Structure formats: C-alpha cells, structure tokens
Amino acid sequence: MKFAVLDFETTGTQSVGEIIQVGLAIIEEDRSISRVYGSFVKPGAPIPPFITGLTGITDTDVQDAPALEEMMMELVPLLDDVVLVGHNVAFDFSFLQSALDRCGYLPFQGRILDTIDFLKICFPSLTSYQLGAVSTSFGVTHERPHQADSDALATALLLLKCLEELDSLPLLTIQRLSELFNEEESDLGWYFDGLLREREKETLQPEGDLTFYRQLALAVGDWTELAPPRDDHDANPLDNLSFTDYMEEVTRRLKDTLPHYESREAQDIMITEVMTALAEDKHLLIEAGTGTGKSLGYLLPAIYQSVRSGQKVMVSTHTINLQDQLRERDVPLLTKVIPFPFKAAIFKGRGHYLCLRKFEHKINKKDFISPREDSLTAAQMIVWLTQSESGDDEELNLGGRGGDFWETVASDTDSCLGRACPWFRKCYYHRAKHEAGIADVVITNHSKLFADVKAGHQLLPAYEHLVIDEAHHLEDVAGKHLGMNMKHFTVSHALSRLYKDSRNGQLPALRLMLQSSGSEQASEWSGVIDRIYPDLLTVKETWDMLTDKLFSLMPERSDASAGEAGQLVLRLLPGNKPKTWEELEALENSLNLTLTDIIRKGDKMLNEMRDQDGQSSSDSLVTDISGLFKDLASIREQVRFFMGMNDDNVVYWLEANGNYRSKSLQLYAVPVDVSSQLKELFFDKKRSIILTSATLSVDKSFQFMIDNLGLNAAVEEGRLMTVLLPSPFRYREQALLVIPRDFPSVKGSVGDARFVDMLVQSLAEAAVVTRGRMLVLFTSYKMLRQVYEPLKEALASQEITVLGQGVEGGSRSKLIRRFQDSTASVLLGTSSFWEGVDIPGEALTCLAIVRLPFQPPNHPLAEAKAELLQAQKKNPFMKLSVPQAVIRFKQGFGRLVRTAQDRGIVIVYDTRVIESYYGKYFLYSLPGPKMEHMLTDQMVPRIAEWLEEGGVI
C-alpha cells in the first residue's frame, strides 16, 4: 500500500479560494518516505492579508511561481495508484478535484483516508488533534506550520506513528475495529478490513500485558487481585518513626529527586499545623497563598497520620482538574520520596467511569444514533481500553457528539447488576471503589463528598479525618447538593432514552426482544409496553407545557449583572406566588399522576420478568430500563418539591437563557443558610477537618468563613485552629498595584460613553507599554462587550490581539491557550476568569480589574441571604457583600504572580477602594504588593518606569 500525503495552502474556502502552494509526501510500501514534493502556485488574485498572516506566504513568493496547469502536470503522475491521505482531508480533496477538473484531468478515483480519524483511534487521549499540537506532543519536527510541504511531511510522519501504534495492538482489537467499520462503505472500513486480513496471516501476534475477556482487550485484570499497599503481618513502618524524623527523611529524598528543591517557610509551617490538627482531633482553617505548595503541605501529614493510625484520610478538591493534577503530579512525586509503601487513590463521581457491560452491549448491537461519528467514538474507546487503567472519561478526548455517546455507556447506580454482572471483576467503578477501600489517602471532590452524605455514606469508604482544598467553594457546593437543581434537558433526556420512537430507545429494544421469544407472557408484556408509549408522550408534552409557562414568568430583558450573556433569572417567593401558579400546579399534578402510572406499570412488568428465569439476554436491558424508571421517580419527587414551594429556609428560583428559551430552563431550590447542616454533617461528626484555600480570610480575619461554614461551636469548644501563612513571594518587589484616583465611576452594570472611552484609552495605553500580556477582569458581560470592539480597533495598529470571552467562541481553556501562545495579546474575561486561571511567567504582566467583584445583589440566593441577615439585625452589605467581593478580589489578584520570578502590575479602575469606608478591606486583604494612587495620565509613565526597573521591558 502506497500513500500520498497531500496538503494545499489556499486563499480561502472551496467555493472562492485558489491554491497558492502544494505539498505532497510519498510513503512507499516499506513505510519509507521516498520524496516530498513542494511548489508555490500562482493564483489569479492577490493573497488576502489574513492568509499571509497565517501561512507567511506573500504575493512576492508566488509572483514567479508556475501556474496551476504547470503544477498539475508534475503532481498528477505522483497520484497514480496511491491511497490519498490528508489532515482534515475533505478540504484538500475538494481543491484537488476542482483543480483536476479545471485542468482537464479525470477525477481522482482512489481511496482517501484522514489522519485525524487515525489519530483519534490510535491516540484517544491526546488533548488536541491539531497538526501543530500533535507534532509537538510526538516530537515530530514541523518547521514551518501552515506551509504545504512542511505540513505534508509532518502529516506523513504522524500517519507512520499511527501505523506503528496499530501494529502494536492485539489481533482481537483489530478485529473489533474492523467489525465497527465494516457496514459502512467507507475507505476507513476498507483499510481496517485489509489490515485485519494482513494481521490474520501473521503467526506471532502482539499481546503485551493485556487481559482478554468477552472479545475485548483490556489494560487491567481483575481488581479483586489488587493488594493493599502493605502486608497486614508486617510491623507498621511508622511504629518507631516520629513525625520529625519522617519529615527529615522526606526532605532529604526531595532534594535528591528535585535538584532545585528548596524548603519554603510557609510550606513547613503548613505541614506542622496540619499534623497538629490531625493528631489532636481539631479543625483547622489555613490560608495558603499561591506558591506555598499546599498540596504537599497537606498530603505529607495526611499520609503519615493515616499510615500511623491505620485510619483513612479523605482529601476533597473543588475541581476535577485539581484531582487529576494531584494524581499526575503530586502522588508520583510522593511515591518516590516517602520512605515506605503507601497508596493514594482517586475516587470520582460514578458517571466518570465506563460501564463495560453497557459498552459491550452498545458495540455488539451497533446501537448508534449517528453511525459514522458513533463508530469513530466506539473505535477510540476500544483502543483506549488497551491503555487505560482507570476507565475515567477525563482521559478521553471525545469530540463532537462523543459526550452524548459517553452518557449511554457511563456507570450509574440504578443500572448496575453488581456481582451478577459478567464484568464485575473488571469493572472500573468497582476498581476505583476497591482502591479507595485499601488506600491510605482517598482524593475525591466536593460534589462526591455531598453525594455520599445524601446517600447515607454508601459511596465513600468511612473516614474520620478530612482535608478540604479550595474550601472557599464549600458553601456553594453544599447549597447545590443539599438543595436541588434540575434542567429541562434532564427530563427530556430520560424520556428519549426510554422511548424516542418505535425503533429507538430502551423500551422498543426490549419489545423487539420479546417479540422474537414468542411466549404467551412475552406478548402480555409487549402489550404493557405499548400502553406505556402514549403515557411517555403525554409526560413529554406536559413537561414542555410546564416549562414553557414557567419560562413565560421570566422578565423579558436580562440584567447582565446577573452573570453571563443572555442569562435570565427569576426568584419565586413562597408567600407571593405568581397569579398563574394554580394553573401551573394543575400541570404538575397531571405530570405527577402520569409518571406514577408509568412507574407502577413498568416496575410491575420488570419484576415479573426478573422472577421468570431464562430472560438472561434481556437482563441488562431490564436493569437499564429499571434505572431509567428510578430516574423518572426522582424527577417526579423533585418537580413536586419545587412546585410545592413550602420550605421557608429554601430559596426557589428559575434560570434560563434568552436565546434557548424554555429548553434552557433550570429549576433551583437551595437552602439559604447551610452552616447548621455543615456543622451537623461534618464538623460535629468528624474528628478533624482541615480547610485550606488561597482565600479564606477577609482583612486578616477568618470570621466570615467561621460564620458561613458553621464553625462557631468549634471555636467555643476550643476545637478550631486558624492559621494565616506568610506569603512565599516578595510581593513588594514583584507586584505594583496602581489606582487612577480621578477615574470616573459607574452606576449599574453598563458604563456610560465617557467611562467606556476613558477605560478603552487607558487599557490601550497600558497594553502598549506591557506589550499586550494583559488580563482584564470584568464583573459584567455587557461592559466587556462595550469595551471589546473599540479596544480591538485601538490596538490593531500596534499588532496587539484582543481576545474576548464569549465574543470569540471557544471554551475558557482554549482562550487561555490562545492568550499564552500569542506574543502580544489582551484577554478580556468575566466571572469564570477571576479564579482557577494559571498563566505563569511572561505571558501575563498586567492585570486590570475594572470593577470590584460584588455579586449582583439581585441574585435570588444573595437576596435571601441578605434578608436573613437583616432579620438577625446584621448589616448584609458588611457581613455578606463585602466579604464575598474581597475573597473574589483576592482570587483575581492571585492570577498575577504565580512563581517567585513573576513580576507584574495590577490596575484597579474602581476608585471605591480608596474613596469608600469599606475599600480598605480590599487593599488590606492583599498579600502586601506596593500600592500607589495617582492621576490617570500619570499611570502609564509610572508603569513603564516600574517595569524597566525590574527588567521586564
């Protein structure tokens, strides 16, 4: 098989573009690259500046180049008897066909393959399938991205990597891949069919360390064989090792492992304080700024405490990201430096793990909604099974509709057969659960922590000691989990999984199976299913009517201060229900009755099926359907709870997006104050809880967190320790905070013309001095949009790019990556950019804060909390709004200095920090940067001077 890898650079899309450069790499049958052909082509029109910017190809480069006809005379002979390959090949192929046509050749009739498909299948965990990114991660030399000959060569080298990877896969996996594609008349199917025939002739097949079970090759064996980290019969490794000796040994090994390791004062204090709290059964609030190294600060004492006492320590993070970072970075390091074997296990929510039974069923039945995309996703997963030890979806890069595919094969409680499942010993969820059971330290996340509490502690192993990282999010997460939040989609998704139409859905699949059995009972059950169908349609119609009517209660315009673009919010007051509420309650009542009827009929039928033996083939279907009926039951209870609105301690509200209307509706019911529940569920029950974050104190005091998290009783009992760690950075030298004291102020979430003009001018001048490398944080999306276009224009001549969240499209992480990769750019962000954004080093030199980050006071939860504080004769502004805004402000400030080498500027355009009585709380809460205020026109010269002093410019 001979491959020709083709790449064109063009002046635009297929309909209007012309070819300006061609690259072709020929791969011979022995997999050697025999030649790389490249040529410029003279187009009939000038090259647009955008294309020159992207490719570096100018009009001068192509002015003496051969015409299209001349180039095609050289290219066509090279395409004889080859398989044509490209990266996103459809684009290049359409240009090739039209060039062949224009020059009087016959169309290309050969096979066509896309390297993107091959990369997805062979390397399902790559974070990006872009040519440049993949070349970098494989160390493939790609000298001139977006130049055709360089792109063609890089693509050819990547194809060879994929072919090598396919060679290393076992025959069974190749058989499964070939089966997946065999029904399509596709060139991918043709390729895998040929590959399978070749492989079947070979006597020696690669098997690696894989386990073969029920026609799948897995990277893992039975989890029942996993042994605990230490043998029960051996003595405890910490019997004669004091904590001080342990830390000395760990530090010595850290220095051997990491050549630049220096012990940090703040980290040393943290290790000691955490150890004290764990050993003395106390709770601890500990603020540890950026650069403290807080994950080691709590993991080292947690591991010591756990191994010494034989009791687990639970660690909970807010984001899955941080959980993965601990797994990939911190735990492997600790394994090297801790002088005895220990185990730290990651345990996520159940939906993150693949259910092998559902996956096997799905691919055997080819139960695909869009065959081409779903076959590709299934192929990615079949190869991933030969690589993954955890079965965790975060390892997979599932593009497009891959997320929908995942939902149908993810593990969940209701459809689990437990020990009766043929996959039980291989099950990824039970493996994770077993690993957590034998681990010393279990790393989970806040969501799972609360899910465990709600499930009566059935999900996590028992623990007495808990570390909560990113603890400033604990109150929010508690509210969400101890209350309810339901999306329109949740209901419609459950209904369409049961029954989409007479051919699609779990019930039609069961009915089909019953028909083929022909028994008397089977026809009875088919009748039951037929009677359930119309009821399901009724539920869908009723739900759509109910959500439409709820949506119609929403205010017409969105107040942008309530968050992102187009978000509408409406609080519902139990004592003051909308006029039409009775009509809505009647709809909810009929929804409830129909659902009850469906569930009763369905459960009765499924129980009869379970009682009757010989239904083994439908076992898994019965279990899945029974799980969906349980979902319907929980939907029924939640909608009733929400519509009842009869708990005074709960805030009820609706949220939706103006563009997607009732389809985007969400119902919320959240306790106003979770402090008593947190006290009861955690602080009274557990022996020691460590809460840590970079932002827990306000004006050097922890009182705000103590009140909100329910820790006052612990203070009275002398069970709470609080520690504010010194900053590891030299903030006076590393950060300068400037406030333009004559800057105009703003009322509301939109700036007037004068404010916007001054802001754009000031940001543009500052951006020129800092050469872009600037993050601008807004509190309202409307204001971000007001600034975006004029700032873009002002900086265009300086070649500084402006990136705007929500304006550019693309996810938060993509925007951050673009910001880091471009030499000079300004990034405008709102709420989600205030924290969790890590841009160390040169990429970020200046942080501009447009307004102090007060939560919109009209958000239902903020409103209800304020009412509660007023009832207690407290000032909501000082007790709630200011502390919340200070914590967010500190989070925002923390984006600037990420390492001991960073140097940067913070501009605060909100003069309330120096004019208002509460402004000092914001400034005193920062970790000690140099602060100066001045007139707006003195600001840029001062910034330039300060940056020069530090050698940043």
PDB file of N, CA, C and O in Angstrom, residues 313-341:
ATOM      1  N   VAL A 313      -7.504   9.020  55.506  1.00  0.00           N
ATOM      2  CA  VAL A 313      -7.736  10.464  55.449  1.00  0.00           C
ATOM      3  C   VAL A 313      -8.357  10.754  54.083  1.00  0.00           C
ATOM      4  O   VAL A 313      -7.884  10.277  53.061  1.00  0.00           O
ATOM      5  N   MET A 314      -9.465  11.491  54.104  1.00  0.00           N
ATOM      6  CA  MET A 314     -10.143  11.855  52.846  1.00  0.00           C
ATOM      7  C   MET A 314      -9.655  13.248  52.438  1.00  0.00           C
ATOM      8  O   MET A 314      -9.542  14.140  53.296  1.00  0.00           O
ATOM      9  N   VAL A 315      -9.353  13.430  51.139  1.00  0.00           N
ATOM     10  CA  VAL A 315      -8.983  14.762  50.643  1.00  0.00           C
ATOM     11  C   VAL A 315     -10.017  15.125  49.584  1.00  0.00           C
ATOM     12  O   VAL A 315     -10.316  14.326  48.702  1.00  0.00           O
ATOM     13  N   SER A 316     -10.583  16.338  49.688  1.00  0.00           N
ATOM     14  CA  SER A 316     -11.594  16.731  48.708  1.00  0.00           C
ATOM     15  C   SER A 316     -11.197  18.021  48.012  1.00  0.00           C
ATOM     16  O   SER A 316     -10.797  18.985  48.660  1.00  0.00           O
ATOM     17  N   THR A 317     -11.299  18.031  46.668  1.00  0.00           N
ATOM     18  CA  THR A 317     -10.966  19.245  45.911  1.00  0.00           C
ATOM     19  C   THR A 317     -12.250  19.764  45.267  1.00  0.00           C
ATOM     20  O   THR A 317     -13.231  19.032  45.142  1.00  0.00           O
ATOM     21  N   HIS A 318     -12.219  21.022  44.812  1.00  0.00           N
ATOM     22  CA  HIS A 318     -13.427  21.574  44.185  1.00  0.00           C
ATOM     23  C   HIS A 318     -13.550  21.108  42.742  1.00  0.00           C
ATOM     24  O   HIS A 318     -14.611  20.772  42.273  1.00  0.00           O
ATOM     25  N   THR A 319     -12.411  21.079  42.032  1.00  0.00           N
ATOM     26  CA  THR A 319     -12.480  20.758  40.601  1.00  0.00           C
ATOM     27  C   THR A 319     -11.868  19.394  40.310  1.00  0.00           C
ATOM     28  O   THR A 319     -10.953  18.955  41.003  1.00  0.00           O
ATOM     29  N   ILE A 320     -12.364  18.776  39.252  1.00  0.00           N
ATOM     30  CA  ILE A 320     -11.795  17.519  38.765  1.00  0.00           C
ATOM     31  C   ILE A 320     -10.346  17.786  38.319  1.00  0.00           C
ATOM     32  O   ILE A 320      -9.475  16.940  38.466  1.00  0.00           O
ATOM     33  N   ASN A 321     -10.133  19.012  37.772  1.00  0.00           N
ATOM     34  CA  ASN A 321      -8.786  19.412  37.332  1.00  0.00           C
ATOM     35  C   ASN A 321      -7.740  19.212  38.397  1.00  0.00           C
ATOM     36  O   ASN A 321      -6.666  18.674  38.154  1.00  0.00           O
ATOM     37  N   LEU A 322      -8.067  19.720  39.609  1.00  0.00           N
ATOM     38  CA  LEU A 322      -7.093  19.631  40.700  1.00  0.00           C
ATOM     39  C   LEU A 322      -6.915  18.164  41.113  1.00  0.00           C
ATOM     40  O   LEU A 322      -5.805  17.725  41.431  1.00  0.00           O
ATOM     41  N   GLN A 323      -7.990  17.404  41.048  1.00  0.00           N
ATOM     42  CA  GLN A 323      -7.902  15.970  41.369  1.00  0.00           C
ATOM     43  C   GLN A 323      -6.916  15.283  40.416  1.00  0.00           C
ATOM     44  O   GLN A 323      -6.061  14.509  40.835  1.00  0.00           O
ATOM     45  N   ASP A 324      -7.051  15.599  39.121  1.00  0.00           N
ATOM     46  CA  ASP A 324      -6.157  14.989  38.120  1.00  0.00           C
ATOM     47  C   ASP A 324      -4.715  15.459  38.309  1.00  0.00           C
ATOM     48  O   ASP A 324      -3.770  14.703  38.115  1.00  0.00           O
ATOM     49  N   GLN A 325      -4.566  16.739  38.696  1.00  0.00           N
ATOM     50  CA  GLN A 325      -3.216  17.279  38.926  1.00  0.00           C
ATOM     51  C   GLN A 325      -2.540  16.553  40.093  1.00  0.00           C
ATOM     52  O   GLN A 325      -1.361  16.216  40.034  1.00  0.00           O
ATOM     53  N   LEU A 326      -3.318  16.262  41.128  1.00  0.00           N
ATOM     54  CA  LEU A 326      -2.757  15.522  42.271  1.00  0.00           C
ATOM     55  C   LEU A 326      -2.330  14.127  41.818  1.00  0.00           C
ATOM     56  O   LEU A 326      -1.274  13.628  42.197  1.00  0.00           O
ATOM     57  N   ARG A 327      -3.178  13.506  40.963  1.00  0.00           N
ATOM     58  CA  ARG A 327      -2.860  12.152  40.503  1.00  0.00           C
ATOM     59  C   ARG A 327      -1.612  12.152  39.621  1.00  0.00           C
ATOM     60  O   ARG A 327      -0.759  11.294  39.735  1.00  0.00           O
ATOM     61  N   GLU A 328      -1.532  13.136  38.707  1.00  0.00           N
ATOM     62  CA  GLU A 328      -0.455  13.086  37.714  1.00  0.00           C
ATOM     63  C   GLU A 328       0.853  13.672  38.226  1.00  0.00           C
ATOM     64  O   GLU A 328       1.921  13.269  37.788  1.00  0.00           O
ATOM     65  N   ARG A 329       0.768  14.654  39.146  1.00  0.00           N
ATOM     66  CA  ARG A 329       1.992  15.348  39.531  1.00  0.00           C
ATOM     67  C   ARG A 329       2.441  15.034  40.958  1.00  0.00           C
ATOM     68  O   ARG A 329       3.572  14.659  41.203  1.00  0.00           O
ATOM     69  N   ASP A 330       1.507  15.185  41.911  1.00  0.00           N
ATOM     70  CA  ASP A 330       1.930  15.117  43.318  1.00  0.00           C
ATOM     71  C   ASP A 330       2.098  13.687  43.836  1.00  0.00           C
ATOM     72  O   ASP A 330       3.067  13.380  44.518  1.00  0.00           O
ATOM     73  N   VAL A 331       1.134  12.802  43.498  1.00  0.00           N
ATOM     74  CA  VAL A 331       1.221  11.440  44.035  1.00  0.00           C
ATOM     75  C   VAL A 331       2.467  10.694  43.510  1.00  0.00           C
ATOM     76  O   VAL A 331       3.183  10.077  44.289  1.00  0.00           O
ATOM     77  N   PRO A 332       2.779  10.781  42.185  1.00  0.00           N
ATOM     78  CA  PRO A 332       4.012  10.111  41.721  1.00  0.00           C
ATOM     79  C   PRO A 332       5.269  10.628  42.422  1.00  0.00           C
ATOM     80  O   PRO A 332       6.176   9.860  42.748  1.00  0.00           O
ATOM     81  N   LEU A 333       5.296  11.940  42.708  1.00  0.00           N
ATOM     82  CA  LEU A 333       6.458  12.509  43.415  1.00  0.00           C
ATOM     83  C   LEU A 333       6.530  11.937  44.838  1.00  0.00           C
ATOM     84  O   LEU A 333       7.598  11.495  45.295  1.00  0.00           O
ATOM     85  N   LEU A 334       5.381  11.894  45.514  1.00  0.00           N
ATOM     86  CA  LEU A 334       5.366  11.382  46.889  1.00  0.00           C
ATOM     87  C   LEU A 334       5.767   9.906  46.941  1.00  0.00           C
ATOM     88  O   LEU A 334       6.414   9.458  47.890  1.00  0.00           O
ATOM     89  N   THR A 335       5.378   9.155  45.904  1.00  0.00           N
ATOM     90  CA  THR A 335       5.747   7.735  45.864  1.00  0.00           C
ATOM     91  C   THR A 335       7.267   7.584  45.890  1.00  0.00           C
ATOM     92  O   THR A 335       7.795   6.644  46.479  1.00  0.00           O
ATOM     93  N   LYS A 336       7.956   8.543  45.274  1.00  0.00           N
ATOM     94  CA  LYS A 336       9.430   8.472  45.258  1.00  0.00           C
ATOM     95  C   LYS A 336      10.047   8.905  46.584  1.00  0.00           C
ATOM     96  O   LYS A 336      11.103   8.421  46.958  1.00  0.00           O
ATOM     97  N   VAL A 337       9.413   9.862  47.280  1.00  0.00           N
ATOM     98  CA  VAL A 337      10.113  10.464  48.434  1.00  0.00           C
ATOM     99  C   VAL A 337       9.646   9.947  49.793  1.00  0.00           C
ATOM    100  O   VAL A 337      10.289  10.223  50.800  1.00  0.00           O
ATOM    101  N   ILE A 338       8.547   9.217  49.834  1.00  0.00           N
ATOM    102  CA  ILE A 338       8.091   8.709  51.143  1.00  0.00           C
ATOM    103  C   ILE A 338       8.749   7.340  51.372  1.00  0.00           C
ATOM    104  O   ILE A 338       8.690   6.479  50.500  1.00  0.00           O
ATOM    105  N   PRO A 339       9.382   7.169  52.533  1.00  0.00           N
ATOM    106  CA  PRO A 339      10.265   6.005  52.716  1.00  0.00           C
ATOM    107  C   PRO A 339       9.554   4.676  53.006  1.00  0.00           C
ATOM    108  O   PRO A 339      10.152   3.776  53.558  1.00  0.00           O
ATOM    109  N   PHE A 340       8.286   4.551  52.658  1.00  0.00           N
ATOM    110  CA  PHE A 340       7.601   3.261  52.858  1.00  0.00           C
ATOM    111  C   PHE A 340       6.452   3.222  51.845  1.00  0.00           C
ATOM    112  O   PHE A 340       6.023   4.267  51.336  1.00  0.00           O
ATOM    113  N   PRO A 341       5.937   2.040  51.525  1.00  0.00           N
ATOM    114  CA  PRO A 341       4.841   1.962  50.550  1.00  0.00           C
ATOM    115  C   PRO A 341       3.542   2.531  51.137  1.00  0.00           C
ATOM    116  O   PRO A 341       3.214   2.311  52.303  1.00  0.00           O
TER     117      PRO A 341
END
